[in-house]
mmCIF file of C-alpha atoms in Angstrom:
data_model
loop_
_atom_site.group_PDB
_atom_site.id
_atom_site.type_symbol
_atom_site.label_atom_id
_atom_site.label_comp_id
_atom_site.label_asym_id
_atom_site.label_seq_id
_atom_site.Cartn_x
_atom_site.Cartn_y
_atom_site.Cartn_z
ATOM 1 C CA UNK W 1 18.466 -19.484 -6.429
ATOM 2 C CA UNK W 2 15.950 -17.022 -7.726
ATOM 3 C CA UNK W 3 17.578 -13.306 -7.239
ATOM 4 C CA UNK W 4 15.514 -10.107 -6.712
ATOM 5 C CA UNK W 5 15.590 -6.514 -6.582
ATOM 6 C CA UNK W 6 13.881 -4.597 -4.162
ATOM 7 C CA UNK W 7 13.581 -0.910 -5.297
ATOM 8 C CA UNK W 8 12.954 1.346 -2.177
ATOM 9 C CA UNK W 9 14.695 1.299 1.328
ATOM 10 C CA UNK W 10 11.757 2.802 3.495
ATOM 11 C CA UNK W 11 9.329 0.656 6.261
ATOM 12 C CA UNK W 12 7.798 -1.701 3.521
ATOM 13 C CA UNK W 13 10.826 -1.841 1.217
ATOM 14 C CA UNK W 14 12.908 -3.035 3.921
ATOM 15 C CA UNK W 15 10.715 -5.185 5.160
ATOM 16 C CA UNK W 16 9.732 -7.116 2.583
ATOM 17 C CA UNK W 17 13.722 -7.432 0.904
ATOM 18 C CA UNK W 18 13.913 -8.772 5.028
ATOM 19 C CA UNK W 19 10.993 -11.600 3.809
ATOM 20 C CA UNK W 20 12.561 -12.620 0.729
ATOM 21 C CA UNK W 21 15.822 -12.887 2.629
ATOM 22 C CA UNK W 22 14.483 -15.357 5.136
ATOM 23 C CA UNK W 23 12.553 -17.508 2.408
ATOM 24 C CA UNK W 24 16.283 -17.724 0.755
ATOM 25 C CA UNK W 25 15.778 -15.614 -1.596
ATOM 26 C CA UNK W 26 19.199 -13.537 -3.456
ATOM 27 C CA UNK W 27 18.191 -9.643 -2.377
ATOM 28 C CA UNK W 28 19.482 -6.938 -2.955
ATOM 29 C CA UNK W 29 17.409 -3.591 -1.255
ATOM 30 C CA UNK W 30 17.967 -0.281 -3.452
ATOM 31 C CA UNK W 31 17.564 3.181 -1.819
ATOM 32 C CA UNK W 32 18.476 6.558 -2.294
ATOM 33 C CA UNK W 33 20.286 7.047 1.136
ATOM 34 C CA UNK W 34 24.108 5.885 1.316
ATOM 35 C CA UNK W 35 23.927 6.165 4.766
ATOM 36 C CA UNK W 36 20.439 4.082 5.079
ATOM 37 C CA UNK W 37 22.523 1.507 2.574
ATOM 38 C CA UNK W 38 25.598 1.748 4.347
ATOM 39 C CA UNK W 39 23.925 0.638 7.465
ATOM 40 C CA UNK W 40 22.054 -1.748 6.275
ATOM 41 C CA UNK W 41 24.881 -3.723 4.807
ATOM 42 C CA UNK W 42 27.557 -3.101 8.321
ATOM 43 C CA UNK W 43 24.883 -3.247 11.119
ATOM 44 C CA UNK W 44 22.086 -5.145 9.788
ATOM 45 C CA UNK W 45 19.626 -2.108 10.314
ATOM 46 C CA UNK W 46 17.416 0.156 9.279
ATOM 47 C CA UNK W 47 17.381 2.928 11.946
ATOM 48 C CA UNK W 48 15.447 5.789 10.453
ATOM 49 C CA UNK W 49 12.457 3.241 9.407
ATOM 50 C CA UNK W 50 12.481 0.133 11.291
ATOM 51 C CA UNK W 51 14.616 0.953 14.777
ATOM 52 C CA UNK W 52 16.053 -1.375 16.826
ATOM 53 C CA UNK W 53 14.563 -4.516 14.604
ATOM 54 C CA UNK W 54 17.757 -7.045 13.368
ATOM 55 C CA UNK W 55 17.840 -7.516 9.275
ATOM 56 C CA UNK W 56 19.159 -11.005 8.372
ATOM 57 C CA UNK W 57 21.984 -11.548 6.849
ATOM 58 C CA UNK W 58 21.036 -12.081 2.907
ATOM 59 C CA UNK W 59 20.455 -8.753 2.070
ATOM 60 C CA UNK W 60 22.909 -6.369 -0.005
ATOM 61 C CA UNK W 61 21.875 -2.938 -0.218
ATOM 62 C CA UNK W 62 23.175 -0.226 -2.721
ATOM 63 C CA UNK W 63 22.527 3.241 -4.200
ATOM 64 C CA UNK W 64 23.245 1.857 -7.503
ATOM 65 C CA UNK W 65 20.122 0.729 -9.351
ATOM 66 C CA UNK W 66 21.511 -1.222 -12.257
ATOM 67 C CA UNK W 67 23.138 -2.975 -9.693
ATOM 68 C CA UNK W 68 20.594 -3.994 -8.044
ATOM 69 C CA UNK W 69 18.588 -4.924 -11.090
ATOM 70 C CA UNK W 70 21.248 -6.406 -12.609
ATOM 71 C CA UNK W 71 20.115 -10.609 -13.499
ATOM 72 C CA UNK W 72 17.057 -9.937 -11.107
ATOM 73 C CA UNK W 73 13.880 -12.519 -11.424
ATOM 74 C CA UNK W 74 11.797 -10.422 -9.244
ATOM 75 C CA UNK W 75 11.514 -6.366 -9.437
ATOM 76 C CA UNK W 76 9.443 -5.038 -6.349
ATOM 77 C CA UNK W 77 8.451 -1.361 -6.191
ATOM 78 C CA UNK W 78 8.170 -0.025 -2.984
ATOM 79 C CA UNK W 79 7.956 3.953 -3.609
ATOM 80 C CA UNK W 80 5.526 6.794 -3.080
ATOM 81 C CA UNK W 81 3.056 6.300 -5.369
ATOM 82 C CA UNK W 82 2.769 10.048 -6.335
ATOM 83 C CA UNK W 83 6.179 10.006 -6.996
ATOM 84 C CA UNK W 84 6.507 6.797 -9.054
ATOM 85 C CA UNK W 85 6.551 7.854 -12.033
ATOM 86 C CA UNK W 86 8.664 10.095 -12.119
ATOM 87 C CA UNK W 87 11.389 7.849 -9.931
ATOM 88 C CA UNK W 88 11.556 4.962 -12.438
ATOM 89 C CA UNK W 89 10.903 6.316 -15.697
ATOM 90 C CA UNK W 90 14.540 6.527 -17.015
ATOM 91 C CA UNK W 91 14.675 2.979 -15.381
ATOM 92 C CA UNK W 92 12.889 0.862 -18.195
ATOM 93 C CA UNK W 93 15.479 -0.239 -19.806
ATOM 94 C CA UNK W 94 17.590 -1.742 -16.977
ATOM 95 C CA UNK W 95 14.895 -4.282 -16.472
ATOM 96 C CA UNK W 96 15.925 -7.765 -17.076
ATOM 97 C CA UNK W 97 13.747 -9.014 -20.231
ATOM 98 C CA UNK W 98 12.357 -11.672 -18.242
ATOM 99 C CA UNK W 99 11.889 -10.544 -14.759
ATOM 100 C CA UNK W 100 8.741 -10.831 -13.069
ATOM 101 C CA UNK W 101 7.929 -6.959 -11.663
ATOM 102 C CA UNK W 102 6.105 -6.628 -8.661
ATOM 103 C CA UNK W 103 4.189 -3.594 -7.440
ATOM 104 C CA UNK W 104 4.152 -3.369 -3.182
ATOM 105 C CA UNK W 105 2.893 0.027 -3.315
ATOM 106 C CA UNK W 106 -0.675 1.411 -2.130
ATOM 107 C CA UNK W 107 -1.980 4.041 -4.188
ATOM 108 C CA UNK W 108 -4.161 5.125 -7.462
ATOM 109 C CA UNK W 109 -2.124 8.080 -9.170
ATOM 110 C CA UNK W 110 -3.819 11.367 -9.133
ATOM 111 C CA UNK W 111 -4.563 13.078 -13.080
ATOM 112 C CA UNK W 112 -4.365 9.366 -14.517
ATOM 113 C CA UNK W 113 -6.232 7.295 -12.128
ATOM 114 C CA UNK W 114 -4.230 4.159 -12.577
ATOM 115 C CA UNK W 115 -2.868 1.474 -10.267
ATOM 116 C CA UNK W 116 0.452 1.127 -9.284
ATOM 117 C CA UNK W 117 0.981 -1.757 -11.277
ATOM 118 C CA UNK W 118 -0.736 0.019 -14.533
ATOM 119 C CA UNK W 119 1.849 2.951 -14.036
ATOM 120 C CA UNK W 120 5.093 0.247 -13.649
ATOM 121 C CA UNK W 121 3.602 -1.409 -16.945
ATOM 122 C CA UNK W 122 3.105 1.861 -19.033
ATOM 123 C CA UNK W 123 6.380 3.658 -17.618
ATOM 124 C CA UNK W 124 8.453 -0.132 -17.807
ATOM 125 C CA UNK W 125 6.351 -1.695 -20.852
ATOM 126 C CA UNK W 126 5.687 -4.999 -19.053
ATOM 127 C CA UNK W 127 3.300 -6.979 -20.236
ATOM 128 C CA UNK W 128 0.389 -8.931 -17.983
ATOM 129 C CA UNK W 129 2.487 -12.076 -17.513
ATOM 130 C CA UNK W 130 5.067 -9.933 -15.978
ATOM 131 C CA UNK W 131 2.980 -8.142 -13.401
ATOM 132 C CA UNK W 132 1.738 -8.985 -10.064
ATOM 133 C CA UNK W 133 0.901 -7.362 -7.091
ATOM 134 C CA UNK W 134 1.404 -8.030 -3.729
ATOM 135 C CA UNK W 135 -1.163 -6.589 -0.665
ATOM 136 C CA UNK W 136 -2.523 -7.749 2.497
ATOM 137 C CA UNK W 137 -2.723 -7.232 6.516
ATOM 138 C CA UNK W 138 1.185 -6.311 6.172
ATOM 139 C CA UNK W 139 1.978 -3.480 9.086
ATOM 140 C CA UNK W 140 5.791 -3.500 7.819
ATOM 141 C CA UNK W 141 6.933 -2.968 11.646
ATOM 142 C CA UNK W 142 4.848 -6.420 12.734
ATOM 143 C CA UNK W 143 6.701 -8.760 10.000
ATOM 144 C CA UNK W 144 9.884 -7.000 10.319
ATOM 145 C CA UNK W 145 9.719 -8.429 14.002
ATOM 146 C CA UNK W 146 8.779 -11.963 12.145
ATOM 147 C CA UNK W 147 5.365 -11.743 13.533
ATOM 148 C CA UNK W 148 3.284 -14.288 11.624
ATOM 149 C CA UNK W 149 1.057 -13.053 8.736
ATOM 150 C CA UNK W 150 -0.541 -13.802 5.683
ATOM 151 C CA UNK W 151 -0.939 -11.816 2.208
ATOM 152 C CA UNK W 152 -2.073 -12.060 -1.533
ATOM 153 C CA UNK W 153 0.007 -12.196 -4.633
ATOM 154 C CA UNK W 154 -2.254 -10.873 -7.162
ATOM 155 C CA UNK W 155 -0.998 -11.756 -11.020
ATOM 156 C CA UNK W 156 -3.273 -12.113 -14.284
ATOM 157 C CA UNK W 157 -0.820 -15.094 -15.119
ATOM 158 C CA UNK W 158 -0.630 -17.909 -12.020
ATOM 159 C CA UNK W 159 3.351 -18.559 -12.980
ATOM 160 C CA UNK W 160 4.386 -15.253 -12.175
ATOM 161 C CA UNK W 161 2.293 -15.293 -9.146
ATOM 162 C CA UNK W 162 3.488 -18.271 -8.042
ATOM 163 C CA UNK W 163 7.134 -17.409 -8.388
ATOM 164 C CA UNK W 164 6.456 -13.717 -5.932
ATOM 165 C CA UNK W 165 4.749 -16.053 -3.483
ATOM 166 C CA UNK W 166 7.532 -19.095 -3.852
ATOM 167 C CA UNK W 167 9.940 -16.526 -3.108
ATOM 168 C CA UNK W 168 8.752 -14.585 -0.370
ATOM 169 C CA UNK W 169 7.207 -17.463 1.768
ATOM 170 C CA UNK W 170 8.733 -18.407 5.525
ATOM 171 C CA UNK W 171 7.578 -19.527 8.589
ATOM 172 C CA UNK W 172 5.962 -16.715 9.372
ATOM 173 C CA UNK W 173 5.340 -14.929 5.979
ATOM 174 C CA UNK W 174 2.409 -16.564 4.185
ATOM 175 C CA UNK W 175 1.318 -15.421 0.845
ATOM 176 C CA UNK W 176 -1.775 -16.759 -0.935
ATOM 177 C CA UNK W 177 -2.331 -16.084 -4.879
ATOM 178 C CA UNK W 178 -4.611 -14.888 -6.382
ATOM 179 C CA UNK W 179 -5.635 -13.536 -10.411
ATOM 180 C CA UNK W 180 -8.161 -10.684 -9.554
ATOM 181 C CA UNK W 181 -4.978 -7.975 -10.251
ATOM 182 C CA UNK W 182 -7.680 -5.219 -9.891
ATOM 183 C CA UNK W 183 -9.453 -5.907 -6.891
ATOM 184 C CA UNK W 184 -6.304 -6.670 -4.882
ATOM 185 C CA UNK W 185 -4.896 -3.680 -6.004
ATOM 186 C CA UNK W 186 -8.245 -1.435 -5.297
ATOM 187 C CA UNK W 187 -8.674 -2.633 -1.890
ATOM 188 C CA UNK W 188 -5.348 -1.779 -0.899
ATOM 189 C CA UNK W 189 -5.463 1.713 -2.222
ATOM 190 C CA UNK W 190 -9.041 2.427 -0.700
ATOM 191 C CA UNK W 191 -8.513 0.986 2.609
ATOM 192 C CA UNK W 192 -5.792 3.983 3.365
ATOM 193 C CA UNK W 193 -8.611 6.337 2.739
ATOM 194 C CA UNK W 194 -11.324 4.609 4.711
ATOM 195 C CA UNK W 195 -7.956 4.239 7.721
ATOM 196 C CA UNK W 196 -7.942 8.098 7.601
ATOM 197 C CA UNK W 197 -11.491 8.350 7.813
ATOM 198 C CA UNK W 198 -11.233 5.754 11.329
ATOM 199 C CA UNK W 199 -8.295 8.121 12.592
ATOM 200 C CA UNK W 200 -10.715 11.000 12.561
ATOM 201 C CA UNK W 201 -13.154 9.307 14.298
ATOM 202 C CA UNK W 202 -11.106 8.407 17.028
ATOM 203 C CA UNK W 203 -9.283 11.830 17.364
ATOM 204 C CA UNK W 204 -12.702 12.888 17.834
ATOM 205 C CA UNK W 205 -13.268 10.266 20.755
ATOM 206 C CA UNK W 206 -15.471 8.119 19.238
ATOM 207 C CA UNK W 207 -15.781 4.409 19.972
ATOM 208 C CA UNK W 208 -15.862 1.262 19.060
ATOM 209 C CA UNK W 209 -19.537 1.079 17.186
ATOM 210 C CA UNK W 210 -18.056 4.102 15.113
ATOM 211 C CA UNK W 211 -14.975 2.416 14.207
ATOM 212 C CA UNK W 212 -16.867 -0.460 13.304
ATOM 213 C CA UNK W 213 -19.808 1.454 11.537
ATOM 214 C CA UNK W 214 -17.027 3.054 9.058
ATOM 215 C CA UNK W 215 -14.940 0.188 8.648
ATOM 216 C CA UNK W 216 -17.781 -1.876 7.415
ATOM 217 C CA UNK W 217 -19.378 0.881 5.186
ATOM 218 C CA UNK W 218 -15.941 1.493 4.017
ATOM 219 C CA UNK W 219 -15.967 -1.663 2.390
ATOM 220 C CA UNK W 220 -19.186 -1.316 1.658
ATOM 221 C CA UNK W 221 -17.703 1.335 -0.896
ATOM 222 C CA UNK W 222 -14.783 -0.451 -2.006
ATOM 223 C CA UNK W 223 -16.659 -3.208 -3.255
ATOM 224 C CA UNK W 224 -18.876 -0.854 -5.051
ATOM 225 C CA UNK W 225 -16.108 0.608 -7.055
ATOM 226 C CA UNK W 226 -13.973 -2.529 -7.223
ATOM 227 C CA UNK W 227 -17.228 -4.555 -9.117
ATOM 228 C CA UNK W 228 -17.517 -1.071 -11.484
ATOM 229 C CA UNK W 229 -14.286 -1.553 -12.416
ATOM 230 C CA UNK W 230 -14.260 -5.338 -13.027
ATOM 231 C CA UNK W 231 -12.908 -7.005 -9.838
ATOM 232 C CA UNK W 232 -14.404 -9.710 -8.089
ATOM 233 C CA UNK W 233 -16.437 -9.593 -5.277
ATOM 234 C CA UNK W 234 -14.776 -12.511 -3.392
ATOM 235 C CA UNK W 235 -11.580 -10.365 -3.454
ATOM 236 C CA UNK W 236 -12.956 -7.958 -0.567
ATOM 237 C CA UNK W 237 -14.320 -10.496 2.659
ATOM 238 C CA UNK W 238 -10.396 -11.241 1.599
ATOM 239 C CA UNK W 239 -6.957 -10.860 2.751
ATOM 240 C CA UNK W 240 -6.624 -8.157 0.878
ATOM 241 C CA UNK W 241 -9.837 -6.693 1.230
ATOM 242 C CA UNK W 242 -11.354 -6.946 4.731
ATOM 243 C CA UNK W 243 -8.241 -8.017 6.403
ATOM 244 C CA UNK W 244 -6.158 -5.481 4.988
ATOM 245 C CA UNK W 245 -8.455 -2.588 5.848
ATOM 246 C CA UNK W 246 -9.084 -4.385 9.830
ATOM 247 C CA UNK W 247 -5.053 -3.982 10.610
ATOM 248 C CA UNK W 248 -4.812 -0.735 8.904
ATOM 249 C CA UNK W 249 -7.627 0.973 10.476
ATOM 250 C CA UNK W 250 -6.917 -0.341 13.956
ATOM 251 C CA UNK W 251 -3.355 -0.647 13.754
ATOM 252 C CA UNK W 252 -1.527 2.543 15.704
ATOM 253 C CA UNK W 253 1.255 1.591 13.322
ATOM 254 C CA UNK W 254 -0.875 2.818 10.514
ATOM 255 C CA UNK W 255 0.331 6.190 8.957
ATOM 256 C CA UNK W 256 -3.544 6.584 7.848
ATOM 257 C CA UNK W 257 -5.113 6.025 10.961
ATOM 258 C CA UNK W 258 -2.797 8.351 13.027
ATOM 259 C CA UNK W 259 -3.016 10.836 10.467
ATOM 260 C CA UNK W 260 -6.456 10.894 10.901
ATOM 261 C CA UNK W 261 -6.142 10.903 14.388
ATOM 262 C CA UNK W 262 -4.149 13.924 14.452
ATOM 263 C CA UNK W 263 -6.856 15.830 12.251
ATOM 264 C CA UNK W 264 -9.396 14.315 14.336
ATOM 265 C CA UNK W 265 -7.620 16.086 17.326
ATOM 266 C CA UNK W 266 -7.796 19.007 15.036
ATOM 267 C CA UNK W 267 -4.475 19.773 13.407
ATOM 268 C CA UNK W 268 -4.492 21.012 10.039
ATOM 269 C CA UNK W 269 -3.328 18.905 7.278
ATOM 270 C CA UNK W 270 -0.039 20.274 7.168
ATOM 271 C CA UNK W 271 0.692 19.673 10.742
ATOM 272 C CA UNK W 272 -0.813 16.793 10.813
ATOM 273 C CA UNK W 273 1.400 15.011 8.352
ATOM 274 C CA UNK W 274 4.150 16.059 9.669
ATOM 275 C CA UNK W 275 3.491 15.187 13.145
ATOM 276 C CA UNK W 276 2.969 11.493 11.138
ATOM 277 C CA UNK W 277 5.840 11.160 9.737
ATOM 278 C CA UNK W 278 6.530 9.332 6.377
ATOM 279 C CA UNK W 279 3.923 9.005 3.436
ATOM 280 C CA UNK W 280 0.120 8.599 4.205
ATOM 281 C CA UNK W 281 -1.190 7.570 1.049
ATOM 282 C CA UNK W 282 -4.723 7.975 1.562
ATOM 283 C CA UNK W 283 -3.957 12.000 1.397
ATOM 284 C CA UNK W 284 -3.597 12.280 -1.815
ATOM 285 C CA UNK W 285 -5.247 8.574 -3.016
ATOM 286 C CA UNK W 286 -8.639 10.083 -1.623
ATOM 287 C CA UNK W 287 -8.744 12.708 -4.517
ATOM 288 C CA UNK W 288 -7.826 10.293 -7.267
ATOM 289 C CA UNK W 289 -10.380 7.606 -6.343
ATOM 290 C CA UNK W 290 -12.939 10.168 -5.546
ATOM 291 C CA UNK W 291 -12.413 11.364 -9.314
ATOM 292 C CA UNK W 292 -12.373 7.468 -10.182
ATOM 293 C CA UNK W 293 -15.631 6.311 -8.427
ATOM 294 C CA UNK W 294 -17.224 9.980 -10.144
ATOM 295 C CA UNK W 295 -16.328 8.569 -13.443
ATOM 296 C CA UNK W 296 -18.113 5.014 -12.932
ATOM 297 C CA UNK W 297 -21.069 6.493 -11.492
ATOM 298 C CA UNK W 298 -20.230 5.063 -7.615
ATOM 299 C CA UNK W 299 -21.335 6.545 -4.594
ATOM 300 C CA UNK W 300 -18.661 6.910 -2.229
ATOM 301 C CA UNK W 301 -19.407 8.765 0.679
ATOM 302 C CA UNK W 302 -16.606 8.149 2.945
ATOM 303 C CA UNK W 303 -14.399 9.193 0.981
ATOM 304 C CA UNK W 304 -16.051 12.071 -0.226
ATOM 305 C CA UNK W 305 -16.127 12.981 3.577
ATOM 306 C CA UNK W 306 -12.410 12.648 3.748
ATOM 307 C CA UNK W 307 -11.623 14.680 0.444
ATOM 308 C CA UNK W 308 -14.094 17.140 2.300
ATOM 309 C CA UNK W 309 -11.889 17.527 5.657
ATOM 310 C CA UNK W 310 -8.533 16.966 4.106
ATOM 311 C CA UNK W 311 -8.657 19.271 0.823
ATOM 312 C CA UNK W 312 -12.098 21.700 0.770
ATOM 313 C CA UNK W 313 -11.200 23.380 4.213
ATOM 314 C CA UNK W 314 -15.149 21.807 4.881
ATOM 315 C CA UNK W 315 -15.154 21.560 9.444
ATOM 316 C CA UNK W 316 -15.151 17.834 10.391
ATOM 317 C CA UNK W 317 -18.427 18.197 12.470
ATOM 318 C CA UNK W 318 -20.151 19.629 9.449
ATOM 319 C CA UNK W 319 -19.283 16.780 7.457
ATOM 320 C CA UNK W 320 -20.168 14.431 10.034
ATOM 321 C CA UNK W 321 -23.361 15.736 10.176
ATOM 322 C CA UNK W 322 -24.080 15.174 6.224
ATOM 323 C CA UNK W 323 -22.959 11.660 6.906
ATOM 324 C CA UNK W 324 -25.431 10.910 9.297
ATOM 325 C CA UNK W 325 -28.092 12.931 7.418
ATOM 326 C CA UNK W 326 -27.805 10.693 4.982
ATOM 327 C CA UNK W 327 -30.619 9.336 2.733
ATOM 328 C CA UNK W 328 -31.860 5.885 4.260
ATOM 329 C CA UNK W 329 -32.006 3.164 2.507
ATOM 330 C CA UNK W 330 -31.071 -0.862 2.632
ATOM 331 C CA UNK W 331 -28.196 -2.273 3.739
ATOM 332 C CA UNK W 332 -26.728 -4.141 0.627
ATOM 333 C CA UNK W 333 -27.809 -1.082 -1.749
#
């Protein structure tokens, strides 16, 4: 039976240790929180992130990481990517030698611009056969209920991919591979940003032709930057592009889009993530791919626009209007 660790007990942490429990997978769920662990293990729950939803049975939970690591296959990473770093750094050499390490996180790290996966592979020193990334339409709530989705597993080598996606799929849990690591990985970083930018918009009252009109020149940008950095442009009329960024800008489960919502309604920043609750990741993300797509030369002006509301202080009509002010030009440019 192939064993894995699951490093971080929050929404999609829990979730997905739930996934590889019901594809009989080995789990075992790591957090911080004795209480969250403790609970997990007597009641088969996750109050503070998942209420009310029934874990299955196969999953051990513990506060103990080299526990949890110990004789894994699969490492997923489930953590704040801000904080990642710093979380698993003394970490590296608990590792199994030949486990397969799996980055479930959503974020590009502000100062170094990498990927989630690039940061586990510096921090961990795990090479590209060892590395894959999984990302998708995956609201954790909706497959925590078993509500039927699909998603990518993103790996440079197909055996490692294959193994993720052997491992996590069910009945209702269907994941697809797929070797363009840096597009997969992109898209679900960028889409939190664009998701902000919808939440504004509809805090504002704005409709559905809005909603739409940023969605699709949201991906317009992503698959600007993605192709600048190398990725393919298959990867983004995807699961991981376009149906990623669908259910996370319409989803009211989305941290993003309510966040925006809330600033669209206008709360400040401060109130408005705490009125959230949990980690939106396009708060900070926005910076570091703003920074990234200034480095490549890519025009990004959604994000720009979000950077502008969230971090300059700059009024949300003000930056509406230099939106719509806009330069023409044609569609596909």
């Amino acid at each position: 039976m192939t064993r894995a660790a699951v490093l971080g007990s929050g929404a999609w942490g829990t979730t997905f240790a739930a996934v590889l429990a019901d594809a009989g997978t080995d789990v075992t769920l790591w957090g911080r929180d004795e209480a969250t662990a403790a609970q997990i293990v007597s009641e088969r729950r996750n109050q503070r992130f998942l209420p009310d939803l029934d874990l299955p049975e196969g999953i051990a939970a513990t506060t103990d990481v080299e526990a949890a690591l110990d004789g894994a296959d699969i490492v997923a990473v489930a953590l704040p990517a801000q904080i990642l770093r710093s979380v698993v750094a003394d970490w590296s050499g608990l590792v199994p030698d030949a486990a397969v390490v799996t980055s479930l996180m959503k974020g590009i790290e502000i100062g170094s611009h990498e990927r989630m996966s690039e940061v586990l592979a510096d921090v961990w020193s795990i090479p590209d056969e060892r590395m894959t990334v999984v990302s998708g339409p995956n609201l954790a709530r909706e497959i925590a209920a078993r509500q039927p989705t699909a998603t990518v597993v993103a790996g440079a080598h197909q055996e490692a991919a294959e193994l993720v996606a052997s491992a996590s799929a069910s009945s209702y849990f269907r994941p697809y591979t797929n070797a363009d690591v840096v597009g997969v990985e992109l898209c679900g970083a960028f889409k939190n940003v664009i998701a902000v930018a919808v939440g504004v918009a509809d805090g504002l009252g704005f409709g559905h032709n809005t909603t739409a009109t940023v969605m699709t020149r949201g991906l317009a940008e992503i698959t600007r930057l993605g192709t600048a950095l190398g990725a393919q442009p298959d990867t983004f009329s995807g699961l991981a592009g376009m149906g990623d960024l669908i259910a996370t800008c319409a989803s009211p489960l989305s941290r993003n889009h309510t966040l925006g919502a809330h600033v669209g309604r206008g709360l400040s920043l401060d109130d408005a993530i705490a009125r959230t609750g949990g980690t939106a990741e396009g708060v900070k993300t926005s910076q570091s791919i703003q920074e990234l797509a200034r480095a490549h030369g890519v025009d990004v002006p959604i994000c720009d626009a979000v950077v502008a509301m969230l971090h300059d202080g700059a009024p949300i009509q003000e930056v509406l209007n230099a939106l719509v002010s806009r330069p023409r030009k044609a569609e596909g440019v």
